[in-house]
Structures are given as C-alpha cells and as structure tokens.
Short mmCIF file of C-alpha atoms in Angstrom, two decimals:
data_model
loop_
_atom_site.label_atom_id
_atom_site.label_comp_id
_atom_site.label_asym_id
_atom_site.label_seq_id
_atom_site.Cartn_x
_atom_site.Cartn_y
_atom_site.Cartn_z
CA UNK A 1 105.11 76.18 180.57
CA UNK A 2 103.62 79.62 180.19
CA UNK A 3 100.11 80.01 178.89
CA UNK A 4 99.45 81.69 175.56
CA UNK A 5 96.81 84.08 176.97
CA UNK A 6 99.46 86.12 178.80
CA UNK A 7 101.41 86.57 175.56
CA UNK A 8 98.30 87.46 173.58
CA UNK A 9 97.35 90.10 176.16
CA UNK A 10 100.81 91.66 175.89
CA UNK A 11 100.61 91.43 172.10
CA UNK A 12 97.30 93.31 172.18
CA UNK A 13 98.78 95.95 174.50
CA UNK A 14 101.72 96.50 172.16
CA UNK A 15 99.47 96.65 169.09
CA UNK A 16 97.31 99.24 170.84
CA UNK A 17 100.35 101.56 170.92
CA UNK A 18 100.60 101.32 167.11
CA UNK A 19 104.39 101.14 166.83
CA UNK A 20 104.54 97.49 165.82
CA UNK A 21 102.12 97.94 162.92
CA UNK A 22 104.00 100.98 161.58
CA UNK A 23 107.37 99.26 161.88
CA UNK A 24 106.13 96.05 160.28
CA UNK A 25 104.48 97.93 157.41
CA UNK A 26 107.70 99.90 156.90
CA UNK A 27 109.76 96.71 156.75
CA UNK A 28 107.35 95.02 154.31
CA UNK A 29 107.20 98.11 152.10
CA UNK A 30 110.98 98.42 152.05
CA UNK A 31 111.47 94.73 151.22
CA UNK A 32 108.91 94.91 148.41
CA UNK A 33 110.55 98.04 147.00
CA UNK A 34 113.99 96.44 147.34
CA UNK A 35 112.94 93.41 145.30
CA UNK A 36 111.56 95.71 142.56
CA UNK A 37 114.75 97.79 142.63
CA UNK A 38 116.95 94.70 142.30
CA UNK A 39 114.95 93.06 139.53
CA UNK A 40 115.06 96.33 137.56
CA UNK A 41 118.83 96.60 138.11
CA UNK A 42 119.61 92.93 137.39
CA UNK A 43 117.13 91.67 134.83
CA UNK A 44 118.95 88.34 134.39
CA UNK A 45 118.27 87.39 138.02
CA UNK A 46 115.01 85.82 139.11
CA UNK A 47 113.24 87.18 142.15
CA UNK A 48 110.82 85.17 144.25
CA UNK A 49 107.75 86.36 146.07
CA UNK A 50 108.30 88.08 149.39
CA UNK A 51 108.02 85.75 152.38
CA UNK A 52 106.79 87.90 155.29
CA UNK A 53 107.64 85.41 158.03
CA UNK A 54 106.35 85.42 161.59
CA UNK A 55 107.98 88.67 162.68
CA UNK A 56 111.25 86.74 162.93
CA UNK A 57 112.55 87.06 159.39
CA UNK A 58 111.36 88.34 156.05
CA UNK A 59 113.08 87.39 152.82
CA UNK A 60 112.99 86.90 149.09
CA UNK A 61 115.24 84.96 146.76
CA UNK A 62 117.36 86.86 144.26
CA UNK A 63 119.03 84.27 142.07
CA UNK A 64 121.23 84.34 138.99
CA UNK A 65 120.60 81.67 136.33
CA UNK A 66 123.92 79.88 136.92
CA UNK A 67 123.07 79.20 140.58
CA UNK A 68 119.45 78.34 139.82
CA UNK A 69 120.66 75.56 137.50
CA UNK A 70 122.51 74.09 140.50
CA UNK A 71 119.27 74.24 142.57
CA UNK A 72 120.73 77.07 144.64
CA UNK A 73 119.40 80.51 145.45
CA UNK A 74 120.55 83.68 147.13
CA UNK A 75 118.18 84.88 149.84
CA UNK A 76 118.08 88.46 151.04
CA UNK A 77 116.93 88.14 154.62
CA UNK A 78 115.83 90.76 157.12
CA UNK A 79 116.09 89.50 160.71
CA UNK A 80 113.56 91.47 162.73
CA UNK A 81 114.86 91.05 166.27
CA UNK A 82 118.48 91.69 165.28
CA UNK A 83 117.56 94.55 162.89
CA UNK A 84 119.98 93.18 160.32
CA UNK A 85 120.05 92.26 156.64
CA UNK A 86 121.84 89.08 155.67
CA UNK A 87 122.61 87.24 152.45
CA UNK A 88 122.17 83.49 152.48
CA UNK A 89 123.24 80.93 149.95
CA UNK A 90 120.44 78.37 150.17
CA UNK A 91 119.38 75.19 148.46
CA UNK A 92 116.07 74.55 146.75
CA UNK A 93 115.40 71.86 149.38
CA UNK A 94 117.00 70.33 152.50
CA UNK A 95 118.75 67.57 150.54
CA UNK A 96 120.49 70.06 148.22
CA UNK A 97 121.35 72.23 151.19
CA UNK A 98 122.96 69.31 153.05
CA UNK A 99 124.94 68.27 149.95
CA UNK A 100 126.42 71.74 149.51
CA UNK A 101 127.21 72.15 153.21
CA UNK A 102 129.16 68.89 153.03
CA UNK A 103 130.90 69.93 149.80
CA UNK A 104 131.84 73.36 151.14
CA UNK A 105 133.04 72.01 154.47
CA UNK A 106 136.25 71.05 152.63
CA UNK A 107 136.78 74.57 151.28
CA UNK A 108 137.97 77.84 152.79
CA UNK A 109 134.82 79.96 153.01
CA UNK A 110 136.92 82.95 154.18
CA UNK A 111 134.80 85.43 156.13
CA UNK A 112 131.56 83.61 155.36
CA UNK A 113 129.79 81.46 157.92
CA UNK A 114 129.16 77.90 156.77
CA UNK A 115 125.95 76.55 158.26
CA UNK A 116 125.38 73.16 159.83
CA UNK A 117 122.69 70.70 158.85
CA UNK A 118 120.24 71.23 161.70
CA UNK A 119 116.46 71.49 161.98
CA UNK A 120 115.31 75.04 161.27
CA UNK A 121 118.50 76.07 159.46
CA UNK A 122 117.66 77.35 155.98
CA UNK A 123 121.09 78.45 154.77
CA UNK A 124 124.26 76.96 153.40
CA UNK A 125 126.36 80.09 153.92
CA UNK A 126 125.41 83.33 155.68
CA UNK A 127 126.84 86.83 155.58
CA UNK A 128 125.79 90.13 157.12
CA UNK A 129 124.88 92.72 154.51
CA UNK A 130 123.84 95.63 156.74
CA UNK A 131 123.73 95.71 160.52
CA UNK A 132 121.35 98.30 162.04
CA UNK A 133 120.07 99.64 158.67
CA UNK A 134 118.83 103.21 158.29
CA UNK A 135 115.34 102.80 156.84
CA UNK A 136 114.89 106.58 156.82
CA UNK A 137 117.39 106.69 153.94
CA UNK A 138 115.82 103.91 151.92
CA UNK A 139 117.38 104.82 148.56
CA UNK A 140 120.89 104.68 150.01
CA UNK A 141 120.02 101.46 151.85
CA UNK A 142 118.81 99.83 148.60
CA UNK A 143 122.03 100.84 146.82
CA UNK A 144 124.17 99.47 149.66
CA UNK A 145 122.29 96.15 149.71
CA UNK A 146 122.55 95.94 145.92
CA UNK A 147 126.32 96.46 146.06
CA UNK A 148 126.80 93.91 148.83
CA UNK A 149 124.47 91.27 147.38
CA UNK A 150 126.29 91.38 144.03
CA UNK A 151 129.62 90.98 145.88
CA UNK A 152 128.21 88.06 147.89
CA UNK A 153 126.80 86.43 144.75
CA UNK A 154 130.12 86.72 142.93
CA UNK A 155 131.96 85.28 145.93
CA UNK A 156 129.54 82.33 146.01
CA UNK A 157 130.09 81.74 142.29
CA UNK A 158 133.87 81.68 142.87
CA UNK A 159 133.53 79.39 145.87
CA UNK A 160 131.36 76.95 143.92
CA UNK A 161 133.54 76.95 140.78
#
C-alpha cells in the first residue's frame, strides 16, 4: 500500500503550477452559472445546491415536480477525469434507487444505461450529455446541456409512465 505523503507531495507540486486551481474554479463557476441558467429557463423545476465533490464529480439536481413526487431527481453531473457531462435519473435514497432499478430492469431503456445496485452507484439510469465540452464557449455549452437535459427528462417521464 502506498503512503499518502507521496501523493500529497505530488498534489503540492501540481498546485504550485496553478493549472488545477484555474481548471477547478472554471468548472465550479460554469456549474453554478448553469444551474442559474436552467432555473431561469425552467421555473417549474427545482434545483439543488451544487455538490462540488472530491475532484471526481460535481453535480446538482434539476428536478421537475412530477418526478420529485415519486422521490426521483435528475442530476446533471460533470465527471472530472472523463471531462464529460452526464444526466442521471436518481432516487432520493438508496432504497428508492434500488426499487426503480428493479422496476426498470423489465423495460426497454433504449440507448440509456440502466445502473446496478452496487455500493457507490448513485444513479438509476445514466446518459452522456456532452463528451469533451468546450468551456470556452460557455453560452453554447449551457444551451446544449439545456436541450439535452430536457430531452433526457422527457424520456425518463415516458419510461416511468
């Protein structure tokens, strides 16, 4: 087992370069602005606080009332290492999540990936929204995510009907 000091030294070396801080701040700023953009565009949806994560994923929930009643939420997730945005149908807790995974295992989820009930899995269904996003064109990126998250949400509504 490797010792933590070696990793902390490398972490310090990388922070000294300054790229990690600028990238992380850019991601957090974009995600915050995205949540504001979406709540202003879709006032009927509820938006949760931004979860910054541990440099693995950052997300917030963006949920229409009809899914919230079912104890479900839509998560907009940025996966740091993969540099990818995903949409996740998630449950309000692990029990709800497991119930819906079981229910949906009998349905055709089409192009959507149905999750398995495993430790550390926080989704019921996952879908890629944007792979390798262009953060330099943030307005276009927000519009693209908006378009795709509405499509994903409508598909989840149909699947759950």
